[in-house]
Amino acid sequence: MDQRDLMRGALKASGVVKKGAQLKFGAIALVVFFVGLLLLGMFFPAGEASAADCEDTGPGTADASAVSETDGAGNQATGTLHEQQVEYAKEIDKAAKKAKLPGRATLIGLMTAMQESTMQNLDHGHLDSVGLFQQRPSMNWGTKQQIMTPSYSAESFFLGRGTNDGLVDIKGWAKLPLGTAAQKVQKSAHPELYAGHETAMRKLARDAGINLERGGSATGSGSAAAGDDSEPVTSENNGCGVVKPGAGGTGGSAGGKFTDGKQTWKLNNPRSVDEAIAWAKKNSGSGSSKEWYRRCLAFTAIVYGWNFSGVNYAIDHYSVVPKSMQHDGDRHPPAGALMYWDTGHRAGHIAVYLGDGKVASNDIMRPGYIDVVDAELFETKWGAKYIGWTPPVFPKAG
């Protein structure tokens, strides 16, 4: 997003140059400058996955409820440029209203998207920036597929995502100048450029039938802003390739019983424990596909045959499991159990225990992939704190 800002700033500055020779040399300098930027991107790539990358924001975690079949990842609005901008403006306003934010928030969102992408759902940008707001997968805004979903990216701008602050996280944002509030979220190299879009975006809002005078709460009411898990939303698997339970396995039919040698619980999962472990192993290592970035909770639910977990964050799943099933600090889980870690970030981490000290987990070895690793690796590599384990129960799944 910085490259686009710099380009516009440079073009604006060069607008006062009228002489042909000056314009020519200025253009050459711009080309050399931007080639240098590209080379910097090549020689200083994003680092490997860390605990911060493990905050669930993908389908199956409920935190990514914005992803839907109607505006699926990468789908573009149709019609003329203005007609497309009107449709994307409506998506931004819809996300603001969903969070019960006032019309001022919508206006800030519109101004930001116009500056970042000309109100277009771009599949490219500076480094790995994509979407309406040019959010970056490598900076914990979600996967490219998620960010390319307009409703998802708009929700992220207002409520934040992963380790990134959203508009509601900015202290006193409702009283800040519009452009300043946008800059607090975007952290652009050219903060002065947002304010210049106010007049045009007020007109676009009128064309889209958006009420910018709408009242609302400055803190929002979305789950990411208010931290209210009393009514967790859910999202569908959205094409993750869920394999239906097989007919077999040493554990018998789906569901079955689960025991730690002292207590026994009846499960109602679509897959039995043995089937789930077999599925996790088959879909890890060389059998893994790069679709699990920051989706640990989604993975554990899908391992057991569910389409979604129905819980906002991985760490929260521990608390929705009945207290009698929580094994705080116990390091002797049965195979098939769910293990939990506090990573120092909001979402935490969850993994499926396979037995013999091994778990199947995303991101720990390779961003986006599932690998079978030692359970202690989250503490030694990420510095995470082990919480405990529960039986593989998903009270809110579907």
mmCIF file of C-alpha atoms in Angstrom:
data_model
loop_
_atom_site.group_PDB
_atom_site.id
_atom_site.type_symbol
_atom_site.label_atom_id
_atom_site.label_comp_id
_atom_site.label_asym_id
_atom_site.label_seq_id
_atom_site.Cartn_x
_atom_site.Cartn_y
_atom_site.Cartn_z
ATOM 1 C CA MET A 1 0.000 0.000 0.000
ATOM 2 C CA ASP A 2 2.974 2.319 0.623
ATOM 3 C CA GLN A 3 4.114 1.977 -2.988
ATOM 4 C CA ARG A 4 0.744 3.182 -4.251
ATOM 5 C CA ASP A 5 0.798 6.087 -1.792
ATOM 6 C CA LEU A 6 4.282 7.088 -2.890
ATOM 7 C CA MET A 7 3.315 6.903 -6.542
ATOM 8 C CA ARG A 8 0.326 9.175 -6.014
ATOM 9 C CA GLY A 9 2.363 11.566 -3.889
ATOM 10 C CA ALA A 10 5.088 11.730 -6.502
ATOM 11 C CA LEU A 11 2.630 12.279 -9.340
ATOM 12 C CA LYS A 12 0.913 15.000 -7.366
ATOM 13 C CA ALA A 13 4.228 16.713 -6.673
ATOM 14 C CA SER A 14 5.304 16.466 -10.297
ATOM 15 C CA GLY A 15 2.087 18.112 -11.494
ATOM 16 C CA VAL A 16 3.662 21.564 -11.223
ATOM 17 C CA VAL A 17 6.471 20.634 -13.628
ATOM 18 C CA LYS A 18 5.659 21.809 -17.095
ATOM 19 C CA LYS A 19 8.868 21.651 -19.081
ATOM 20 C CA GLY A 20 9.397 18.564 -21.216
ATOM 21 C CA ALA A 21 12.965 17.915 -20.107
ATOM 22 C CA GLN A 22 12.118 18.155 -16.423
ATOM 23 C CA LEU A 23 9.154 15.839 -16.862
ATOM 24 C CA LYS A 24 11.284 13.318 -18.724
ATOM 25 C CA PHE A 25 14.014 13.206 -16.093
ATOM 26 C CA GLY A 26 11.426 13.077 -13.334
ATOM 27 C CA ALA A 27 9.799 10.047 -14.957
ATOM 28 C CA ILE A 28 13.171 8.283 -15.239
ATOM 29 C CA ALA A 29 13.880 8.966 -11.565
ATOM 30 C CA LEU A 30 10.500 7.538 -10.598
ATOM 31 C CA VAL A 31 11.162 4.335 -12.522
ATOM 32 C CA VAL A 32 14.567 3.887 -10.874
ATOM 33 C CA PHE A 33 13.041 4.583 -7.458
ATOM 34 C CA PHE A 34 10.264 2.023 -7.783
ATOM 35 C CA VAL A 35 12.607 -0.636 -9.170
ATOM 36 C CA GLY A 36 14.607 -0.101 -5.992
ATOM 37 C CA LEU A 37 11.481 -0.640 -3.916
ATOM 38 C CA LEU A 38 10.773 -3.904 -5.706
ATOM 39 C CA LEU A 39 14.333 -5.112 -5.088
ATOM 40 C CA LEU A 40 13.975 -4.312 -1.402
ATOM 41 C CA GLY A 41 10.888 -6.497 -1.332
ATOM 42 C CA MET A 42 12.841 -9.335 -2.969
ATOM 43 C CA PHE A 43 15.782 -9.217 -0.583
ATOM 44 C CA PHE A 44 13.842 -8.619 2.619
ATOM 45 C CA PRO A 45 10.891 -11.061 2.531
ATOM 46 C CA ALA A 46 8.446 -11.668 5.369
ATOM 47 C CA GLY A 47 9.666 -13.907 8.182
ATOM 48 C CA GLU A 48 8.465 -17.356 9.171
ATOM 49 C CA ALA A 49 5.322 -18.105 11.113
ATOM 50 C CA SER A 50 5.255 -17.191 14.777
ATOM 51 C CA ALA A 51 2.794 -17.411 17.626
ATOM 52 C CA ALA A 52 1.309 -14.100 16.506
ATOM 53 C CA ASP A 53 0.348 -15.721 13.215
ATOM 54 C CA CYS A 54 -1.838 -18.257 14.946
ATOM 55 C CA GLU A 55 -4.789 -16.011 15.698
ATOM 56 C CA ASP A 56 -7.722 -17.709 14.016
ATOM 57 C CA THR A 57 -9.457 -15.596 11.445
ATOM 58 C CA GLY A 58 -10.457 -18.140 8.834
ATOM 59 C CA PRO A 59 -13.607 -20.086 8.039
ATOM 60 C CA GLY A 60 -14.461 -22.493 10.820
ATOM 61 C CA THR A 61 -13.441 -20.105 13.593
ATOM 62 C CA ALA A 62 -16.510 -17.828 13.594
ATOM 63 C CA ASP A 63 -14.250 -14.782 13.768
ATOM 64 C CA ALA A 64 -14.325 -14.756 9.966
ATOM 65 C CA SER A 65 -18.086 -14.694 9.726
ATOM 66 C CA ALA A 66 -17.888 -12.067 7.019
ATOM 67 C CA VAL A 67 -16.863 -14.679 4.468
ATOM 68 C CA SER A 68 -19.975 -15.731 2.604
ATOM 69 C CA GLU A 69 -21.080 -17.471 -0.536
ATOM 70 C CA THR A 70 -22.546 -14.274 -1.986
ATOM 71 C CA ASP A 71 -19.359 -12.220 -1.952
ATOM 72 C CA GLY A 72 -16.817 -15.025 -1.972
ATOM 73 C CA ALA A 73 -13.118 -14.387 -2.062
ATOM 74 C CA GLY A 74 -12.024 -12.399 -5.063
ATOM 75 C CA ASN A 75 -15.489 -11.878 -6.590
ATOM 76 C CA GLN A 76 -15.660 -8.533 -8.325
ATOM 77 C CA ALA A 77 -18.553 -6.117 -8.527
ATOM 78 C CA THR A 78 -19.810 -5.628 -12.068
ATOM 79 C CA GLY A 79 -20.776 -2.660 -14.216
ATOM 80 C CA THR A 80 -19.021 0.625 -14.796
ATOM 81 C CA LEU A 81 -16.286 1.790 -12.445
ATOM 82 C CA HIS A 82 -18.764 4.021 -10.608
ATOM 83 C CA GLU A 83 -21.294 1.197 -10.305
ATOM 84 C CA GLN A 84 -18.602 -1.059 -8.856
ATOM 85 C CA GLN A 85 -17.564 1.632 -6.390
ATOM 86 C CA VAL A 86 -21.178 2.007 -5.290
ATOM 87 C CA GLU A 87 -21.433 -1.733 -4.601
ATOM 88 C CA TYR A 88 -18.197 -1.810 -2.618
ATOM 89 C CA ALA A 89 -19.287 1.289 -0.695
ATOM 90 C CA LYS A 90 -22.442 -0.566 0.316
ATOM 91 C CA GLU A 91 -20.323 -3.502 1.566
ATOM 92 C CA ILE A 92 -18.251 -1.135 3.693
ATOM 93 C CA ASP A 93 -21.367 0.514 5.097
ATOM 94 C CA LYS A 94 -22.929 -2.875 5.779
ATOM 95 C CA ALA A 95 -19.882 -3.882 7.862
ATOM 96 C CA ALA A 96 -20.051 -0.608 9.812
ATOM 97 C CA LYS A 97 -23.767 -1.031 10.511
ATOM 98 C CA LYS A 98 -23.250 -4.669 11.519
ATOM 99 C CA ALA A 99 -20.834 -3.411 14.189
ATOM 100 C CA LYS A 100 -23.351 -0.679 15.114
ATOM 101 C CA LEU A 101 -20.829 2.034 14.246
ATOM 102 C CA PRO A 102 -22.011 5.524 13.236
ATOM 103 C CA GLY A 103 -22.038 6.925 9.724
ATOM 104 C CA ARG A 104 -18.785 8.731 10.453
ATOM 105 C CA ALA A 105 -17.075 5.333 10.576
ATOM 106 C CA THR A 106 -18.495 4.484 7.170
ATOM 107 C CA LEU A 107 -17.138 7.752 5.751
ATOM 108 C CA ILE A 108 -13.666 7.025 7.128
ATOM 109 C CA GLY A 109 -13.847 3.549 5.626
ATOM 110 C CA LEU A 110 -14.881 4.936 2.241
ATOM 111 C CA MET A 111 -12.093 7.519 2.232
ATOM 112 C CA THR A 112 -9.564 4.853 3.164
ATOM 113 C CA ALA A 113 -10.664 2.392 0.500
ATOM 114 C CA MET A 114 -10.692 5.103 -2.174
ATOM 115 C CA GLN A 115 -7.119 6.084 -1.345
ATOM 116 C CA GLU A 116 -5.828 2.530 -1.029
ATOM 117 C CA SER A 117 -7.493 0.861 -4.023
ATOM 118 C CA THR A 118 -9.643 3.469 -5.800
ATOM 119 C CA MET A 119 -12.521 1.506 -4.229
ATOM 120 C CA GLN A 120 -11.601 -1.630 -6.173
ATOM 121 C CA ASN A 121 -11.139 -5.178 -4.899
ATOM 122 C CA LEU A 122 -7.576 -5.486 -6.176
ATOM 123 C CA ASP A 123 -5.710 -8.801 -6.203
ATOM 124 C CA HIS A 124 -2.354 -6.999 -6.117
ATOM 125 C CA GLY A 125 -0.611 -4.072 -4.486
ATOM 126 C CA HIS A 126 2.547 -3.047 -2.661
ATOM 127 C CA LEU A 127 4.356 -6.240 -1.610
ATOM 128 C CA ASP A 128 1.485 -8.642 -0.733
ATOM 129 C CA SER A 129 -1.220 -5.992 -0.172
ATOM 130 C CA VAL A 130 -4.620 -6.895 -1.658
ATOM 131 C CA GLY A 131 -8.288 -5.984 -1.480
ATOM 132 C CA LEU A 132 -10.230 -2.795 -0.887
ATOM 133 C CA PHE A 133 -8.057 -1.680 2.013
ATOM 134 C CA GLN A 134 -4.796 -3.192 0.725
ATOM 135 C CA GLN A 135 -4.363 -5.337 3.813
ATOM 136 C CA ARG A 136 -1.429 -7.757 3.881
ATOM 137 C CA PRO A 137 -1.626 -11.502 4.624
ATOM 138 C CA SER A 138 1.937 -11.390 5.953
ATOM 139 C CA MET A 139 0.884 -8.767 8.497
ATOM 140 C CA ASN A 140 -1.816 -10.921 10.099
ATOM 141 C CA TRP A 141 -4.843 -9.457 8.304
ATOM 142 C CA GLY A 142 -5.921 -12.904 7.090
ATOM 143 C CA THR A 143 -5.254 -15.028 4.054
ATOM 144 C CA LYS A 144 -5.329 -13.490 0.591
ATOM 145 C CA GLN A 145 -8.597 -15.305 -0.075
ATOM 146 C CA GLN A 146 -10.168 -13.812 3.040
ATOM 147 C CA ILE A 147 -8.906 -10.274 2.435
ATOM 148 C CA MET A 148 -10.238 -10.439 -1.118
ATOM 149 C CA THR A 149 -13.717 -10.837 0.371
ATOM 150 C CA PRO A 150 -15.020 -7.245 0.649
ATOM 151 C CA SER A 151 -17.168 -7.805 3.735
ATOM 152 C CA TYR A 152 -14.262 -9.505 5.529
ATOM 153 C CA SER A 153 -11.749 -6.751 4.762
ATOM 154 C CA ALA A 154 -14.246 -4.045 5.729
ATOM 155 C CA GLU A 155 -14.980 -5.779 9.032
ATOM 156 C CA SER A 156 -11.230 -6.006 9.635
ATOM 157 C CA PHE A 157 -10.783 -2.278 9.024
ATOM 158 C CA PHE A 158 -13.451 -1.407 11.577
ATOM 159 C CA LEU A 159 -12.901 -4.079 14.233
ATOM 160 C CA GLY A 160 -9.287 -5.099 13.727
ATOM 161 C CA ARG A 161 -7.927 -8.523 12.866
ATOM 162 C CA GLY A 162 -5.269 -10.694 14.478
ATOM 163 C CA THR A 163 -2.673 -8.369 16.010
ATOM 164 C CA ASN A 164 -3.859 -5.354 13.993
ATOM 165 C CA ASP A 165 -5.921 -2.529 15.470
ATOM 166 C CA GLY A 166 -9.177 -1.591 13.798
ATOM 167 C CA LEU A 167 -10.890 1.787 13.862
ATOM 168 C CA VAL A 168 -12.679 1.005 17.141
ATOM 169 C CA ASP A 169 -9.305 0.372 18.781
ATOM 170 C CA ILE A 170 -8.129 3.923 18.076
ATOM 171 C CA LYS A 171 -8.655 6.045 21.178
ATOM 172 C CA GLY A 172 -11.018 8.934 20.461
ATOM 173 C CA TRP A 173 -11.298 8.059 16.773
ATOM 174 C CA ALA A 174 -14.775 9.612 16.506
ATOM 175 C CA LYS A 175 -13.357 13.041 17.380
ATOM 176 C CA LEU A 176 -10.207 12.828 15.274
ATOM 177 C CA PRO A 177 -10.015 14.427 11.825
ATOM 178 C CA LEU A 178 -11.266 11.893 9.283
ATOM 179 C CA GLY A 179 -7.927 11.444 7.553
ATOM 180 C CA THR A 180 -6.091 11.126 10.860
ATOM 181 C CA ALA A 181 -8.405 8.335 11.991
ATOM 182 C CA ALA A 182 -7.825 6.484 8.713
ATOM 183 C CA GLN A 183 -4.059 6.840 9.090
ATOM 184 C CA LYS A 184 -4.145 5.436 12.644
ATOM 185 C CA VAL A 185 -5.418 2.157 11.200
ATOM 186 C CA GLN A 186 -3.499 2.065 7.919
ATOM 187 C CA LYS A 187 -0.149 3.477 9.083
ATOM 188 C CA SER A 188 0.569 4.839 5.617
ATOM 189 C CA ALA A 189 3.770 6.584 4.568
ATOM 190 C CA HIS A 190 1.589 9.419 3.233
ATOM 191 C CA PRO A 191 -1.092 10.147 5.859
ATOM 192 C CA GLU A 192 -2.080 13.429 4.229
ATOM 193 C CA LEU A 193 -3.673 11.700 1.235
ATOM 194 C CA TYR A 194 -6.777 10.284 2.961
ATOM 195 C CA ALA A 195 -8.423 13.603 3.797
ATOM 196 C CA GLY A 196 -8.568 14.664 0.168
ATOM 197 C CA HIS A 197 -11.245 12.072 -0.598
ATOM 198 C CA GLU A 198 -13.902 13.374 1.792
ATOM 199 C CA THR A 199 -15.976 15.388 -0.697
ATOM 200 C CA ALA A 200 -15.977 12.657 -3.356
ATOM 201 C CA MET A 201 -16.880 9.975 -0.804
ATOM 202 C CA ARG A 202 -19.789 12.001 0.547
ATOM 203 C CA LYS A 203 -21.136 12.109 -2.995
ATOM 204 C CA LEU A 204 -20.511 8.374 -3.487
ATOM 205 C CA ALA A 205 -22.373 7.702 -0.244
ATOM 206 C CA ARG A 206 -25.375 9.640 -1.558
ATOM 207 C CA ASP A 207 -25.283 7.648 -4.789
ATOM 208 C CA ALA A 208 -25.190 4.433 -2.748
ATOM 209 C CA GLY A 209 -28.049 5.504 -0.476
ATOM 210 C CA ILE A 210 -25.778 5.538 2.582
ATOM 211 C CA ASN A 211 -26.725 7.689 5.560
ATOM 212 C CA LEU A 212 -23.504 9.214 6.846
ATOM 213 C CA GLU A 213 -25.397 11.004 9.623
ATOM 214 C CA ARG A 214 -26.414 7.668 11.144
ATOM 215 C CA GLY A 215 -25.737 7.396 14.865
ATOM 216 C CA GLY A 216 -24.045 4.492 16.579
ATOM 217 C CA SER A 217 -21.530 3.375 19.170
ATOM 218 C CA ALA A 218 -17.924 4.534 18.969
ATOM 219 C CA THR A 219 -16.785 1.222 20.450
ATOM 220 C CA GLY A 220 -18.859 -0.963 18.143
ATOM 221 C CA SER A 221 -20.696 -4.119 19.106
ATOM 222 C CA GLY A 222 -18.976 -6.696 16.897
ATOM 223 C CA SER A 223 -17.285 -9.651 18.585
ATOM 224 C CA ALA A 224 -13.794 -8.394 17.785
ATOM 225 C CA ALA A 225 -14.532 -4.974 19.276
ATOM 226 C CA ALA A 226 -16.609 -5.725 22.325
ATOM 227 C CA GLY A 227 -15.184 -9.095 23.214
ATOM 228 C CA ASP A 228 -18.699 -10.407 23.706
ATOM 229 C CA ASP A 229 -18.791 -14.149 23.104
ATOM 230 C CA SER A 230 -22.352 -14.619 24.340
ATOM 231 C CA GLU A 231 -23.664 -14.901 20.793
ATOM 232 C CA PRO A 232 -20.761 -16.250 18.712
ATOM 233 C CA VAL A 233 -21.362 -16.210 14.995
ATOM 234 C CA THR A 234 -20.353 -19.048 12.724
ATOM 235 C CA SER A 235 -19.003 -19.429 9.229
ATOM 236 C CA GLU A 236 -19.188 -22.215 6.723
ATOM 237 C CA ASN A 237 -16.214 -24.244 5.622
ATOM 238 C CA ASN A 238 -16.107 -22.289 2.348
ATOM 239 C CA GLY A 239 -14.544 -24.999 0.209
ATOM 240 C CA CYS A 240 -11.922 -26.418 2.549
ATOM 241 C CA GLY A 241 -12.356 -29.901 1.138
ATOM 242 C CA VAL A 242 -13.920 -31.591 4.124
ATOM 243 C CA VAL A 243 -13.767 -35.329 3.643
ATOM 244 C CA LYS A 244 -16.812 -37.228 4.873
ATOM 245 C CA PRO A 245 -16.111 -39.841 7.568
ATOM 246 C CA GLY A 246 -15.048 -43.193 6.264
ATOM 247 C CA ALA A 247 -16.799 -46.411 7.186
ATOM 248 C CA GLY A 248 -14.292 -48.173 9.313
ATOM 249 C CA GLY A 249 -11.246 -47.600 11.455
ATOM 250 C CA THR A 250 -10.427 -49.416 14.652
ATOM 251 C CA GLY A 251 -12.505 -46.952 16.623
ATOM 252 C CA GLY A 252 -15.709 -48.102 14.977
ATOM 253 C CA SER A 253 -18.433 -45.768 13.789
ATOM 254 C CA ALA A 254 -18.501 -42.016 14.213
ATOM 255 C CA GLY A 255 -18.883 -40.614 17.687
ATOM 256 C CA GLY A 256 -18.068 -43.335 20.187
ATOM 257 C CA LYS A 257 -16.598 -43.092 23.657
ATOM 258 C CA PHE A 258 -13.523 -41.226 24.864
ATOM 259 C CA THR A 259 -11.672 -42.019 28.074
ATOM 260 C CA ASP A 260 -8.566 -40.925 29.962
ATOM 261 C CA GLY A 261 -8.622 -44.073 32.057
ATOM 262 C CA LYS A 262 -10.522 -42.388 34.866
ATOM 263 C CA GLN A 263 -13.497 -40.800 33.164
ATOM 264 C CA THR A 264 -15.411 -41.712 30.010
ATOM 265 C CA TRP A 265 -17.317 -39.325 27.775
ATOM 266 C CA LYS A 266 -19.750 -39.980 24.947
ATOM 267 C CA LEU A 267 -18.864 -38.144 21.743
ATOM 268 C CA ASN A 268 -21.164 -37.064 18.918
ATOM 269 C CA ASN A 269 -18.538 -36.027 16.350
ATOM 270 C CA PRO A 270 -19.066 -37.038 12.697
ATOM 271 C CA ARG A 271 -15.733 -38.903 12.891
ATOM 272 C CA SER A 272 -14.550 -41.345 15.510
ATOM 273 C CA VAL A 273 -11.254 -40.685 17.274
ATOM 274 C CA ASP A 274 -9.364 -43.209 15.130
ATOM 275 C CA GLU A 275 -10.871 -41.809 11.946
ATOM 276 C CA ALA A 276 -9.993 -38.265 13.007
ATOM 277 C CA ILE A 277 -6.384 -39.159 13.805
ATOM 278 C CA ALA A 278 -6.038 -40.981 10.486
ATOM 279 C CA TRP A 279 -7.489 -37.967 8.633
ATOM 280 C CA ALA A 280 -5.150 -35.548 10.430
ATOM 281 C CA LYS A 281 -2.083 -37.639 9.556
ATOM 282 C CA LYS A 282 -3.175 -38.058 5.930
ATOM 283 C CA ASN A 283 -3.646 -34.313 5.548
ATOM 284 C CA SER A 284 -0.385 -33.277 7.202
ATOM 285 C CA GLY A 285 3.199 -33.151 6.002
ATOM 286 C CA SER A 286 3.435 -33.938 2.288
ATOM 287 C CA GLY A 287 -0.354 -34.392 2.233
ATOM 288 C CA SER A 288 -1.022 -30.866 3.494
ATOM 289 C CA SER A 289 -2.158 -28.007 1.306
ATOM 290 C CA LYS A 290 -1.474 -24.336 2.012
ATOM 291 C CA GLU A 291 -4.943 -23.410 3.252
ATOM 292 C CA TRP A 292 -4.570 -23.486 7.032
ATOM 293 C CA TYR A 293 -2.799 -20.187 7.734
ATOM 294 C CA ARG A 294 -3.993 -18.975 11.172
ATOM 295 C CA ARG A 295 -6.780 -21.560 11.178
ATOM 296 C CA CYS A 296 -5.911 -23.896 14.048
ATOM 297 C CA LEU A 297 -9.438 -23.979 15.470
ATOM 298 C CA ALA A 298 -10.915 -24.582 12.021
ATOM 299 C CA PHE A 299 -8.499 -27.462 11.484
ATOM 300 C CA THR A 300 -9.359 -29.249 14.728
ATOM 301 C CA ALA A 301 -13.093 -29.012 14.019
ATOM 302 C CA ILE A 302 -12.667 -30.253 10.459
ATOM 303 C CA VAL A 303 -10.451 -33.129 11.652
ATOM 304 C CA TYR A 304 -13.474 -34.429 13.528
ATOM 305 C CA GLY A 305 -15.765 -33.967 10.546
ATOM 306 C CA TRP A 306 -17.458 -30.684 11.424
ATOM 307 C CA ASN A 307 -17.845 -27.815 8.954
ATOM 308 C CA PHE A 308 -17.202 -25.094 11.546
ATOM 309 C CA SER A 309 -16.346 -24.789 15.232
ATOM 310 C CA GLY A 310 -18.851 -22.074 16.142
ATOM 311 C CA VAL A 311 -16.448 -20.351 18.547
ATOM 312 C CA ASN A 312 -14.713 -17.017 18.092
ATOM 313 C CA TYR A 313 -11.162 -17.909 19.102
ATOM 314 C CA ALA A 314 -9.134 -21.057 19.737
ATOM 315 C CA ILE A 315 -8.478 -20.108 23.357
ATOM 316 C CA ASP A 316 -12.211 -19.609 23.936
ATOM 317 C CA HIS A 317 -13.015 -23.161 22.912
ATOM 318 C CA TYR A 318 -11.421 -24.384 26.137
ATOM 319 C CA SER A 319 -14.003 -22.458 28.173
ATOM 320 C CA VAL A 320 -17.040 -23.633 26.176
ATOM 321 C CA VAL A 321 -16.128 -27.255 26.909
ATOM 322 C CA PRO A 322 -17.829 -28.345 30.174
ATOM 323 C CA LYS A 323 -15.689 -27.712 33.242
ATOM 324 C CA SER A 324 -15.659 -31.409 34.096
ATOM 325 C CA MET A 325 -13.830 -32.076 30.821
ATOM 326 C CA GLN A 326 -11.107 -29.457 31.294
ATOM 327 C CA HIS A 327 -7.748 -30.852 32.368
ATOM 328 C CA ASP A 328 -5.762 -27.813 33.477
ATOM 329 C CA GLY A 329 -2.025 -28.268 33.063
ATOM 330 C CA ASP A 330 -2.245 -32.050 32.633
ATOM 331 C CA ARG A 331 0.410 -33.266 30.195
ATOM 332 C CA HIS A 332 -0.913 -36.788 29.737
ATOM 333 C CA PRO A 333 -3.788 -36.447 27.246
ATOM 334 C CA PRO A 334 -5.224 -39.489 25.473
ATOM 335 C CA ALA A 335 -4.737 -39.718 21.726
ATOM 336 C CA GLY A 336 -7.367 -37.633 19.951
ATOM 337 C CA ALA A 337 -7.594 -34.994 22.687
ATOM 338 C CA LEU A 338 -7.517 -31.259 22.004
ATOM 339 C CA MET A 339 -4.544 -29.409 23.503
ATOM 340 C CA TYR A 340 -4.483 -25.654 24.194
ATOM 341 C CA TRP A 341 -1.801 -22.970 24.555
ATOM 342 C CA ASP A 342 -1.785 -19.310 25.538
ATOM 343 C CA THR A 343 0.423 -17.621 22.921
ATOM 344 C CA GLY A 344 0.274 -14.153 24.414
ATOM 345 C CA HIS A 345 -2.207 -13.113 21.725
ATOM 346 C CA ARG A 346 -5.988 -12.977 21.795
ATOM 347 C CA ALA A 347 -6.711 -16.202 19.925
ATOM 348 C CA GLY A 348 -4.236 -18.631 21.497
ATOM 349 C CA HIS A 349 -3.612 -22.002 19.867
ATOM 350 C CA ILE A 350 -5.240 -25.420 19.692
ATOM 351 C CA ALA A 351 -3.979 -28.696 18.209
ATOM 352 C CA VAL A 352 -5.036 -32.341 17.927
ATOM 353 C CA TYR A 353 -2.983 -34.788 19.989
ATOM 354 C CA LEU A 354 -2.035 -37.866 17.957
ATOM 355 C CA GLY A 355 -0.311 -39.855 20.702
ATOM 356 C CA ASP A 356 3.373 -40.534 21.460
ATOM 357 C CA GLY A 357 3.949 -36.867 22.277
ATOM 358 C CA LYS A 358 2.954 -35.689 18.796
ATOM 359 C CA VAL A 359 0.315 -33.220 17.590
ATOM 360 C CA ALA A 360 -0.981 -32.180 14.179
ATOM 361 C CA SER A 361 -0.795 -28.396 13.907
ATOM 362 C CA ASN A 362 -0.802 -25.576 11.379
ATOM 363 C CA ASP A 363 1.852 -22.852 11.026
ATOM 364 C CA ILE A 364 4.344 -24.208 13.567
ATOM 365 C CA MET A 365 6.779 -25.405 10.882
ATOM 366 C CA ARG A 366 5.437 -23.780 7.707
ATOM 367 C CA PRO A 367 2.889 -20.942 7.426
ATOM 368 C CA GLY A 368 -0.388 -22.376 6.157
ATOM 369 C CA TYR A 369 0.601 -26.041 6.274
ATOM 370 C CA ILE A 370 -0.159 -28.861 8.722
ATOM 371 C CA ASP A 371 2.762 -30.778 10.210
ATOM 372 C CA VAL A 372 3.132 -33.480 12.852
ATOM 373 C CA VAL A 373 5.441 -32.127 15.572
ATOM 374 C CA ASP A 374 6.357 -32.620 19.224
ATOM 375 C CA ALA A 375 3.719 -31.088 21.489
ATOM 376 C CA GLU A 376 6.381 -29.203 23.444
ATOM 377 C CA LEU A 377 7.449 -27.241 20.335
ATOM 378 C CA PHE A 378 4.879 -24.489 20.972
ATOM 379 C CA GLU A 379 6.610 -23.676 24.235
ATOM 380 C CA THR A 380 10.199 -23.955 23.007
ATOM 381 C CA LYS A 381 9.687 -22.236 19.637
ATOM 382 C CA TRP A 382 6.849 -19.798 20.323
ATOM 383 C CA GLY A 383 7.288 -19.303 24.056
ATOM 384 C CA ALA A 384 3.636 -20.271 24.553
ATOM 385 C CA LYS A 385 2.164 -21.328 27.893
ATOM 386 C CA TYR A 386 0.462 -24.720 28.028
ATOM 387 C CA ILE A 387 -3.108 -24.550 29.371
ATOM 388 C CA GLY A 388 -4.354 -28.122 29.301
ATOM 389 C CA TRP A 389 -6.458 -30.523 27.266
ATOM 390 C CA THR A 390 -10.076 -31.507 26.740
ATOM 391 C CA PRO A 391 -11.818 -34.406 25.022
ATOM 392 C CA PRO A 392 -12.624 -33.671 21.343
ATOM 393 C CA VAL A 393 -16.008 -32.084 21.975
ATOM 394 C CA PHE A 394 -17.420 -29.176 19.952
ATOM 395 C CA PRO A 395 -20.523 -27.844 21.743
ATOM 396 C CA LYS A 396 -21.147 -25.094 19.171
ATOM 397 C CA ALA A 397 -20.027 -26.867 15.991
ATOM 398 C CA GLY A 398 -22.123 -27.645 12.968
#
